[in-house]
mmCIF file of C-alpha atoms and ligand atoms in Angstrom:
data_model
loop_
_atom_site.group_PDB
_atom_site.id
_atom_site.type_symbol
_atom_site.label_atom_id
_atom_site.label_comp_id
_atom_site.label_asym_id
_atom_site.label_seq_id
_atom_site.Cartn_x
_atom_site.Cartn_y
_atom_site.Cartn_z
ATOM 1 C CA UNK A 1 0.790 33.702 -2.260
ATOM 2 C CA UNK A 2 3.085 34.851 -5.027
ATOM 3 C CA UNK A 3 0.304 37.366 -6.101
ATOM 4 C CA UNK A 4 -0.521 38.391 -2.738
ATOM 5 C CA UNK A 5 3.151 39.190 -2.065
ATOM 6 C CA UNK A 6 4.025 41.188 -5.408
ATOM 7 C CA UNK A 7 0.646 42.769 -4.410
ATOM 8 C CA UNK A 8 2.176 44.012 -0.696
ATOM 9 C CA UNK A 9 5.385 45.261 -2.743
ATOM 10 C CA UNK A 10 3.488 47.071 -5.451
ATOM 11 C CA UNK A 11 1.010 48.833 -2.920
ATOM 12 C CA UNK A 12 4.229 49.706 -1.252
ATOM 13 C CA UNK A 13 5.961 51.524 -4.010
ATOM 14 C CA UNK A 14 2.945 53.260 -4.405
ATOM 15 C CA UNK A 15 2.387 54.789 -1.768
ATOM 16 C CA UNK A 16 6.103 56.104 -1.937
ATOM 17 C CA UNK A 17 5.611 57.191 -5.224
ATOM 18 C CA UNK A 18 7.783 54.893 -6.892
ATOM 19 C CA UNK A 19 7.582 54.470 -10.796
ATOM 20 C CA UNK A 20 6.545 50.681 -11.833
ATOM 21 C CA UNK A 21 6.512 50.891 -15.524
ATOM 22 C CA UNK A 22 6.940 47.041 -15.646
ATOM 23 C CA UNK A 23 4.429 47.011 -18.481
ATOM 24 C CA UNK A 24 5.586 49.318 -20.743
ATOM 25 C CA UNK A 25 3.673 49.239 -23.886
ATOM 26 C CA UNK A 26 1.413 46.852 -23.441
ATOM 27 C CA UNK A 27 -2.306 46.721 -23.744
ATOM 28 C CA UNK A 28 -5.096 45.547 -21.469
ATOM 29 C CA UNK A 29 -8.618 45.042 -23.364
ATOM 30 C CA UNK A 30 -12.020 45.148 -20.801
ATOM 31 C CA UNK A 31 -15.021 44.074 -21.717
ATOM 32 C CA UNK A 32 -17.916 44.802 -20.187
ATOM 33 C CA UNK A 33 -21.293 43.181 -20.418
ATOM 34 C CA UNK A 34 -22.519 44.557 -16.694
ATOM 35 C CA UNK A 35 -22.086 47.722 -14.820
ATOM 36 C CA UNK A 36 -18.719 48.354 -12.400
ATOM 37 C CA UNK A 37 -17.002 50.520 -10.713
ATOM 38 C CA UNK A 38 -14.336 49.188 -8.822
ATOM 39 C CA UNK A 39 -13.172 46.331 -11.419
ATOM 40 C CA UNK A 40 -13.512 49.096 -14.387
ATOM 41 C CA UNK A 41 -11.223 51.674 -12.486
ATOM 42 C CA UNK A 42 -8.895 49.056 -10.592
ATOM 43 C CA UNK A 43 -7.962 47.381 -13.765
ATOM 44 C CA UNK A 44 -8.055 51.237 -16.063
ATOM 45 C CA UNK A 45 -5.654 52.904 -13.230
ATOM 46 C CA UNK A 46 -3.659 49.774 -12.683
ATOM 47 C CA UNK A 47 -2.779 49.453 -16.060
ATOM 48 C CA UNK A 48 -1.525 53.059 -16.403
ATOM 49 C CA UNK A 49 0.517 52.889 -13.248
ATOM 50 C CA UNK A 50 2.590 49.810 -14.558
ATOM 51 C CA UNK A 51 2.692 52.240 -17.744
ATOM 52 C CA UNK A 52 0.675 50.628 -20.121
ATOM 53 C CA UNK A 53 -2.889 51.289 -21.333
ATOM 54 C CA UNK A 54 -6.686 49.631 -21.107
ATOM 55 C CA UNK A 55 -9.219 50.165 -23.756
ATOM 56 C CA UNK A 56 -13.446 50.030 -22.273
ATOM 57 C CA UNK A 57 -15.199 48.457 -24.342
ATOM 58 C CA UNK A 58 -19.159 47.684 -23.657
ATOM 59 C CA UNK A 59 -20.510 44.584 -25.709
ATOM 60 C CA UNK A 60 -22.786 46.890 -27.764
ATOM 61 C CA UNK A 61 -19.590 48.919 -28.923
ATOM 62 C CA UNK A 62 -18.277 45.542 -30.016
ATOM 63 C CA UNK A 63 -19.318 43.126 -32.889
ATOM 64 C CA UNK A 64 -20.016 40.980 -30.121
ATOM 65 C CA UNK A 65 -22.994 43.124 -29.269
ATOM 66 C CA UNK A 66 -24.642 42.238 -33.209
ATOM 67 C CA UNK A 67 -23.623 38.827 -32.729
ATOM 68 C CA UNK A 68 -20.135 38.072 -33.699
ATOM 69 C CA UNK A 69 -19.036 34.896 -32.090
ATOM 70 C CA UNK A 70 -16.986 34.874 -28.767
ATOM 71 C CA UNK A 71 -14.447 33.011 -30.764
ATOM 72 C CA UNK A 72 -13.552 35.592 -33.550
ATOM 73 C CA UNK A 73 -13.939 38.583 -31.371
ATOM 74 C CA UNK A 74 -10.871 36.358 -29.343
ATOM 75 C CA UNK A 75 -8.937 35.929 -32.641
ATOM 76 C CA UNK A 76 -9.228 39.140 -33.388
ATOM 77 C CA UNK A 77 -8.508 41.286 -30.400
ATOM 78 C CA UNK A 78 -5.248 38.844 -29.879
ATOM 79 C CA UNK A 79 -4.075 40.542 -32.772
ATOM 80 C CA UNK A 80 -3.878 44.188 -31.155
ATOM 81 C CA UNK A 81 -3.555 43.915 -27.632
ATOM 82 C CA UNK A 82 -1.480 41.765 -24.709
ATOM 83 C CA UNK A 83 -4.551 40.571 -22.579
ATOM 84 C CA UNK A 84 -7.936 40.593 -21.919
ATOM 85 C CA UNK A 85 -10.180 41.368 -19.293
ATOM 86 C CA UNK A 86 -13.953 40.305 -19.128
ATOM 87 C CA UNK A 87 -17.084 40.420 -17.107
ATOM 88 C CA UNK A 88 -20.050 38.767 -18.435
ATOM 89 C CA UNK A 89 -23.004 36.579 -17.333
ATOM 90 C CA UNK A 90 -22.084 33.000 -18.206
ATOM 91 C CA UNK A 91 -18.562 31.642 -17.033
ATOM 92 C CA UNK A 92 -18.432 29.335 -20.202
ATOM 93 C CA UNK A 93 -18.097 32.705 -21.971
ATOM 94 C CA UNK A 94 -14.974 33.712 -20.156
ATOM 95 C CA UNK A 95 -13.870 30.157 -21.113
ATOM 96 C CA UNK A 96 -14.829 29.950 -24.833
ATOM 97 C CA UNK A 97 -12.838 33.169 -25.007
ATOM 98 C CA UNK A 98 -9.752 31.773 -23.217
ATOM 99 C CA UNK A 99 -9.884 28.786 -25.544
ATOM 100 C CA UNK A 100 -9.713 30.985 -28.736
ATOM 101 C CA UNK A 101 -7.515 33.804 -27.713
ATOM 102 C CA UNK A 102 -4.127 34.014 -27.897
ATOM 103 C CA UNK A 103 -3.240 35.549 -24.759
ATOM 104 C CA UNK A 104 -4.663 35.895 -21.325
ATOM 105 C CA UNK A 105 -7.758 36.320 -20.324
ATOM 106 C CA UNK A 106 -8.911 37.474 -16.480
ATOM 107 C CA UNK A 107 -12.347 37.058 -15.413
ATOM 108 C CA UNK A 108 -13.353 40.512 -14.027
ATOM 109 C CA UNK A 109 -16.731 38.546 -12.647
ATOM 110 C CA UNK A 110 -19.225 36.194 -14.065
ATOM 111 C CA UNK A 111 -22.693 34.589 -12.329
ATOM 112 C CA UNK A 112 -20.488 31.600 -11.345
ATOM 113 C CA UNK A 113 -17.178 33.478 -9.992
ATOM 114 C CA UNK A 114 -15.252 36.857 -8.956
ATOM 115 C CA UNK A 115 -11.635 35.570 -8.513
ATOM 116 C CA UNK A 116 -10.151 39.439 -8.601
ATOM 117 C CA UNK A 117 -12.160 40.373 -5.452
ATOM 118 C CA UNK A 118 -11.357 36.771 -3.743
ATOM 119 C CA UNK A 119 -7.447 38.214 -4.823
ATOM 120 C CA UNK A 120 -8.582 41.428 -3.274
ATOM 121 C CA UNK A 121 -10.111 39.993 -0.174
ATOM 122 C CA UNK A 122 -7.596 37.907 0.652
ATOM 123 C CA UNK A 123 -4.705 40.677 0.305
ATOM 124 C CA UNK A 124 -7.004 42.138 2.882
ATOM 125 C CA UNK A 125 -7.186 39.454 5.827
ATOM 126 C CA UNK A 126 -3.413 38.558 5.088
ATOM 127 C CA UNK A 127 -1.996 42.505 5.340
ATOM 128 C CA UNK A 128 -4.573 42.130 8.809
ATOM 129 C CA UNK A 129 -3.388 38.976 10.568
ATOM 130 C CA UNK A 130 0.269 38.430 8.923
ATOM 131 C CA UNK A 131 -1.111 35.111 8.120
ATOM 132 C CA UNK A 132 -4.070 32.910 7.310
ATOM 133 C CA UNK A 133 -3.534 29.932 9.747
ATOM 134 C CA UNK A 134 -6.101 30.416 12.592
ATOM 135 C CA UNK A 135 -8.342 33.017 11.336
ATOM 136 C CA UNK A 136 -11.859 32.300 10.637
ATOM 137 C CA UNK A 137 -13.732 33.915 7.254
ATOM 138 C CA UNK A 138 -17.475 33.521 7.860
ATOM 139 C CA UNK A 139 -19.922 34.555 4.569
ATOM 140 C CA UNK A 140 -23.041 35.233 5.466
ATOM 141 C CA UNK A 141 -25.663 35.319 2.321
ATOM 142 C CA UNK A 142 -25.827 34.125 -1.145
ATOM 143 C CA UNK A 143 -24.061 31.363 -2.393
ATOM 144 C CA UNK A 144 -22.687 33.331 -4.884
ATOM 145 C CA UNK A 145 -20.206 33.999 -7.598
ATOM 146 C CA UNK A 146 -18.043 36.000 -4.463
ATOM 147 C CA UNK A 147 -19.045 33.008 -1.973
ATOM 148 C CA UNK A 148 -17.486 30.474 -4.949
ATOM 149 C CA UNK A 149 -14.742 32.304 -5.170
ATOM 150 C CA UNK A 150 -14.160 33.246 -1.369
ATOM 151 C CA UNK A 151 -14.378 29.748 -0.962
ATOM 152 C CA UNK A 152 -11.544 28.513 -3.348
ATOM 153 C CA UNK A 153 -9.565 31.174 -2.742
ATOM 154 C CA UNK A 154 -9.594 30.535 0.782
ATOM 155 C CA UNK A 155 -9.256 26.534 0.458
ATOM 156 C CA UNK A 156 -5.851 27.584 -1.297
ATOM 157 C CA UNK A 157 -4.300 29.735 1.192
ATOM 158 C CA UNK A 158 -5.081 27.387 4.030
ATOM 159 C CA UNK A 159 -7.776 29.952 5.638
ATOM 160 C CA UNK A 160 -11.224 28.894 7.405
ATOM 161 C CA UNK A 161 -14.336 29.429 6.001
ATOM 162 C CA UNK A 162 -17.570 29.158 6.994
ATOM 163 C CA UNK A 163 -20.611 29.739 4.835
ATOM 164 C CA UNK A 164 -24.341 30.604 6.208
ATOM 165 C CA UNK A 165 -26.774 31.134 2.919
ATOM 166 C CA UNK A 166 -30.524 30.172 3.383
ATOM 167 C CA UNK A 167 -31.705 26.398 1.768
ATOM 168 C CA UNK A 168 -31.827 26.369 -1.808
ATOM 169 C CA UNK A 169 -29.162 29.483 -1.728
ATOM 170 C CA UNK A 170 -26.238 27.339 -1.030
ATOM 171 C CA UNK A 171 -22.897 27.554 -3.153
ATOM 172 C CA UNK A 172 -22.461 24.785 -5.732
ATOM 173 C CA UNK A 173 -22.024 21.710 -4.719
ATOM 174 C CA UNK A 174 -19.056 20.887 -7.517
ATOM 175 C CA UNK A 175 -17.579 23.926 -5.945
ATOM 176 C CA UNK A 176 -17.981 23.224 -2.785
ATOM 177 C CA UNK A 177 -16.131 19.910 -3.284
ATOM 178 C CA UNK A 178 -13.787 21.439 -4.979
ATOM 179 C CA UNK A 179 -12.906 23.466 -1.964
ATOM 180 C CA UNK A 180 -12.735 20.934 0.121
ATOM 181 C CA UNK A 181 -10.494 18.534 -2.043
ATOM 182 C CA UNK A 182 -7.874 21.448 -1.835
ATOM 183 C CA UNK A 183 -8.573 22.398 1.836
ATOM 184 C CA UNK A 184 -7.002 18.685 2.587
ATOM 185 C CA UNK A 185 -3.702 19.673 1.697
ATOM 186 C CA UNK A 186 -3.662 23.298 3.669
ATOM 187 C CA UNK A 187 -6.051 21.734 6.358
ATOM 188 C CA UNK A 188 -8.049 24.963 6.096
ATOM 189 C CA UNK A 189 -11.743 24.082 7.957
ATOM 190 C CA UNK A 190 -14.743 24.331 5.216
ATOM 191 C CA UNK A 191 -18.459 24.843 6.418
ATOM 192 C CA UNK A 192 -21.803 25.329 4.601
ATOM 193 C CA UNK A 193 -24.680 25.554 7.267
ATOM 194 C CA UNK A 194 -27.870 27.176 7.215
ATOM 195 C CA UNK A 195 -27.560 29.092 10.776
ATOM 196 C CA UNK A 196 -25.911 32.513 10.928
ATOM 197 C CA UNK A 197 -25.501 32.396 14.655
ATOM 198 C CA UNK A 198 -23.601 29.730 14.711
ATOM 199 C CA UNK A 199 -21.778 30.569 11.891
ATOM 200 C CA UNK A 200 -20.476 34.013 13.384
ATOM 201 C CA UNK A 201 -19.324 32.414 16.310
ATOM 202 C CA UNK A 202 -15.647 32.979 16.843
ATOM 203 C CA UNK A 203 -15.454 34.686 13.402
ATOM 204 C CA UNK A 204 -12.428 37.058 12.753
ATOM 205 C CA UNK A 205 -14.028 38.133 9.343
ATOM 206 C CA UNK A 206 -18.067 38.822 8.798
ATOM 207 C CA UNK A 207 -18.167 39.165 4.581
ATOM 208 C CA UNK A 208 -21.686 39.466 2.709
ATOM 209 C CA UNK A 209 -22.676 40.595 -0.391
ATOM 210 C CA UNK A 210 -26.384 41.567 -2.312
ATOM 211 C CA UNK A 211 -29.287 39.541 -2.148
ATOM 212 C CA UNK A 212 -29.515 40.133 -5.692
ATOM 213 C CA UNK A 213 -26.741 40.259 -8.419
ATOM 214 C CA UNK A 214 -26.708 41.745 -11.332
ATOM 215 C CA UNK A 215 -28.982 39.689 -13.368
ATOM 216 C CA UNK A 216 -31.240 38.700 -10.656
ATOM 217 C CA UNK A 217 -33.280 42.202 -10.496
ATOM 218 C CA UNK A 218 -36.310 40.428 -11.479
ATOM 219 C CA UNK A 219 -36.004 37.779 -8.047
ATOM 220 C CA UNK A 220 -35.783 40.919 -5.935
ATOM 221 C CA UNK A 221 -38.778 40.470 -3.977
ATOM 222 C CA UNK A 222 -38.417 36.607 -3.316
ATOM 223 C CA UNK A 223 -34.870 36.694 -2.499
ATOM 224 C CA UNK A 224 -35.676 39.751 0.180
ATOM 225 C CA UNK A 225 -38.172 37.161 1.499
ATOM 226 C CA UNK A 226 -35.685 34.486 1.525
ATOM 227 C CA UNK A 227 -32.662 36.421 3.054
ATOM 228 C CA UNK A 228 -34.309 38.296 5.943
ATOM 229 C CA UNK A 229 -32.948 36.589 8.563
ATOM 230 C CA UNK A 230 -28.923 36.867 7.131
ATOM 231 C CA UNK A 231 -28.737 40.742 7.579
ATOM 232 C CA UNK A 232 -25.761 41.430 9.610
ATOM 233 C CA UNK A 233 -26.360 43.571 12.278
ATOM 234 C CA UNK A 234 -25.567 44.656 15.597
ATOM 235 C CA UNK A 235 -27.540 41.602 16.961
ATOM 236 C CA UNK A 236 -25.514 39.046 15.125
ATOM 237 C CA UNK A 237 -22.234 40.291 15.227
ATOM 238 C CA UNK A 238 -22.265 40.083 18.917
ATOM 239 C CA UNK A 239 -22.033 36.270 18.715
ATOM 240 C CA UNK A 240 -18.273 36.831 16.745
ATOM 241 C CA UNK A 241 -15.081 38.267 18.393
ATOM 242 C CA UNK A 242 -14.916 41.067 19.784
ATOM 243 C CA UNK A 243 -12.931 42.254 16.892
ATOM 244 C CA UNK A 244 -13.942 41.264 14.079
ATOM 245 C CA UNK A 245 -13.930 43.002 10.833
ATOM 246 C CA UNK A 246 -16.405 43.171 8.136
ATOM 247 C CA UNK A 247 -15.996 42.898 4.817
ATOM 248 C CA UNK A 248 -18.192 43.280 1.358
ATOM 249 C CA UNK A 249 -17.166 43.359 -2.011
ATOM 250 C CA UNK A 250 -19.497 46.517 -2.562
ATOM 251 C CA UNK A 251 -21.827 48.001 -3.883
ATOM 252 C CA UNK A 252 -23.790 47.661 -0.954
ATOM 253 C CA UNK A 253 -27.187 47.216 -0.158
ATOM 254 C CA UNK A 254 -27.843 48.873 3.523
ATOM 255 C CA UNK A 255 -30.451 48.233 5.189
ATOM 256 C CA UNK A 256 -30.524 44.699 2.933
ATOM 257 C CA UNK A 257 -27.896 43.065 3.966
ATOM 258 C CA UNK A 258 -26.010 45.179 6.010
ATOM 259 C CA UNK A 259 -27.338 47.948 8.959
ATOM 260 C CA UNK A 260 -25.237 50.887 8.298
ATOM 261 C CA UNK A 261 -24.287 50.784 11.893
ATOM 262 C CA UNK A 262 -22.115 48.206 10.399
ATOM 263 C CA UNK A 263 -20.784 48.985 7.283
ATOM 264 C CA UNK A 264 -20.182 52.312 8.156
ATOM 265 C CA UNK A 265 -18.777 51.129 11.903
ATOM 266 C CA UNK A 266 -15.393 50.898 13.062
ATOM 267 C CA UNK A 267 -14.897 47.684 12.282
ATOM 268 C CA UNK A 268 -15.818 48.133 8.809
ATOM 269 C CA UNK A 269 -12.542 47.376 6.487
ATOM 270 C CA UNK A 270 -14.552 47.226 3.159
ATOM 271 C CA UNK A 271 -12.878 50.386 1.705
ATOM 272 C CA UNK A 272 -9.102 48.252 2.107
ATOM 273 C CA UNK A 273 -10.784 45.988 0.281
ATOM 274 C CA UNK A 274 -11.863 47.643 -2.381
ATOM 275 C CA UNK A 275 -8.507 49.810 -2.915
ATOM 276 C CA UNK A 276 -6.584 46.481 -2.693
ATOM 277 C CA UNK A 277 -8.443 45.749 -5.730
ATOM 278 C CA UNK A 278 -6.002 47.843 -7.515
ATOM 279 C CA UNK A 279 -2.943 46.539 -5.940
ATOM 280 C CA UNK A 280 -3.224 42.987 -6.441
ATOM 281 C CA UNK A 281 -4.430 43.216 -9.848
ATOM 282 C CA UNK A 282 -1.492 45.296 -10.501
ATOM 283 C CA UNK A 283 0.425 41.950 -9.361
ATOM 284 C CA UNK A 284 -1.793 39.416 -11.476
ATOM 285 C CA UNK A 285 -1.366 41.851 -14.477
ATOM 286 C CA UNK A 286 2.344 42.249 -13.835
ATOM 287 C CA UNK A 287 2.639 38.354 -13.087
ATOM 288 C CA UNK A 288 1.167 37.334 -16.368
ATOM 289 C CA UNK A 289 2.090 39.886 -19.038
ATOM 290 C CA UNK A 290 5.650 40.468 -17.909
HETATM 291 N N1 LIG B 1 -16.695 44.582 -6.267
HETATM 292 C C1 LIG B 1 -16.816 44.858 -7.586
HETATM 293 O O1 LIG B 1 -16.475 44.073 -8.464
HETATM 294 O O2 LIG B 1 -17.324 46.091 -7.843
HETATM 295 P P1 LIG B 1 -17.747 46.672 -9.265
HETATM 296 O O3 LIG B 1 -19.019 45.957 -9.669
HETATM 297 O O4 LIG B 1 -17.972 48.131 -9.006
HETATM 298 O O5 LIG B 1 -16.660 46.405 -10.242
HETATM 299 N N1 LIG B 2 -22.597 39.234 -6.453
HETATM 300 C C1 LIG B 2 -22.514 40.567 -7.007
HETATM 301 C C2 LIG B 2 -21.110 41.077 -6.912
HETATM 302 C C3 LIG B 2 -20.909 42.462 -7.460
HETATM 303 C C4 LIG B 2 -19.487 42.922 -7.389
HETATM 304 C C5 LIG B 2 -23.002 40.549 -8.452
HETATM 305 O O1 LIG B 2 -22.675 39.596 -9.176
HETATM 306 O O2 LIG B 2 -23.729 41.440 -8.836
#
């Protein structure tokens, strides 16, 4: 909530123009093992409006890429710059480098989480409703590194969540439980079920996300197969409020798991989502470098 409010007052001043040049000086290093736009730019821009800098780096630029270990590329790049940011495949990578670096390290997406769009997505429904209590977040899709982290996130902030994905789709079970153990103390509702249907009902929010992640290109076909039924379209938003919104963390897939009718509808709020990318990683950057 700290985040999300620092986030509200940076987005704020920038729209007004205001200078924030709380991190003067300071250096952001990104690495990059899979294709972005959003995280890439979000983090480069952010970083220059709080008046410091971000280096791109691609694993095959690094030492990393000819087999350097995770561990020295940590002890080394803690010499230069303030943090690091990295998107990779495995989250133990993301871990291995926290262990061995010497300053902080943000997960700009692995298979197993996305907690910057979860940030992102949440800045979203709060700046909507003013508040979390009593709104319902229903995921419709893959049990996913976004699902994981839509889930946590919205365990924390005391926000309902419902989850639809297809058997042998669902999220993790550790994560799932993990959810739930913190959704007793903000008595935010937690759901996995199978049915979309009845998971739209009464829904405030509609988020999905690929059928495919990166990585998965090869399971293309099968997962089409699998997911055919967990398109959101006209038919099944009819069974949520009246007005709802819909979210994705983009890039999209229409026609896979979103009509355009949809996406591109009125009650489409995925571009707020994706500009409060920059916004409330301006706040975690701010919040741990300052
Ligand atoms: N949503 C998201 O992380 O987008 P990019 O892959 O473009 O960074
Ligand atoms: N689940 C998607 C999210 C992309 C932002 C992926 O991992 O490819």
């Amino acid at each position: 909530m700290y985040i999300l409010d620092l986030a509200i007052d940076l987005k704020e001043k920038y729209k007004q123009k205001i200078e924030t040049p709380y991190l003067k000086g300071k250096i952001l290093a990104m690495i990059f093992e899979k294709p972005s736009t959003r995280t890439r730019v979000s983090f480069e821009a952010g970083m220059l409006q709080l008046g410091g800098s971000a280096l791109f780096l691609t694993s095959n630029d690094l030492q990393l890429g000819r087999g350097e270990t995770i561990g020295d590329t940590a002890n080394t790049l803690s010499q230069y710059v303030d943090a690091i940011m990295i998107r990779t495949f495995e989250h133990e990578k993301v871990v291995e480098l926290a262990n061995h670096a010497s300053i902080p390290v943000i997960n700009g997406l692995t298979k197993d989480f996305h907690p910057c769009q979860a940030l992102a997505d949440l800045l979203t429904i709060y700046e909507e409703k003013g508040t979390f209590e009593g709104s319902k977040l229903v995921y419709i899709g893959d049990g996913n590194n976004v699902a994981h982290s839509l889930l946590i996130g919205a365990a924390k902030v005391g926000l309902n969540c419902t989850i639809a994905c297809p058997p042998n789709f669902e999220p993790m079970p550790e994560i799932i439980s993990y959810a739930q153990e913190i959704a007793e103390q903000t008595h935010a509702k937690i759901e996995i079920c199978h049915d979309p249907i009845h998971a739209v009902k009464d829904a405030d929010f509609i988020y999905t996300d690929v059928w495919a992640s990166m990585g998965q290109e090869q399971e293309k076909q099968i997962r089409t197969e699998s997911f055919s039924s967990y398109q959101v379209n006209t038919d099944l938003v009819k069974n949520a409020k009246g007005d709802y919104q819909f979210m994705h963390c983009l890039p999209a897939k229409r026609g896979e798991e979103v009509t355009s009718e949809i996406i591109d509808g009125p009650n489409s709020i995925v571009f707020q989502q994706a500009g409060n990318r920059l916004h409330v990683q301006k706040a975690l950057l701010k919040t741990i470098l300052e």
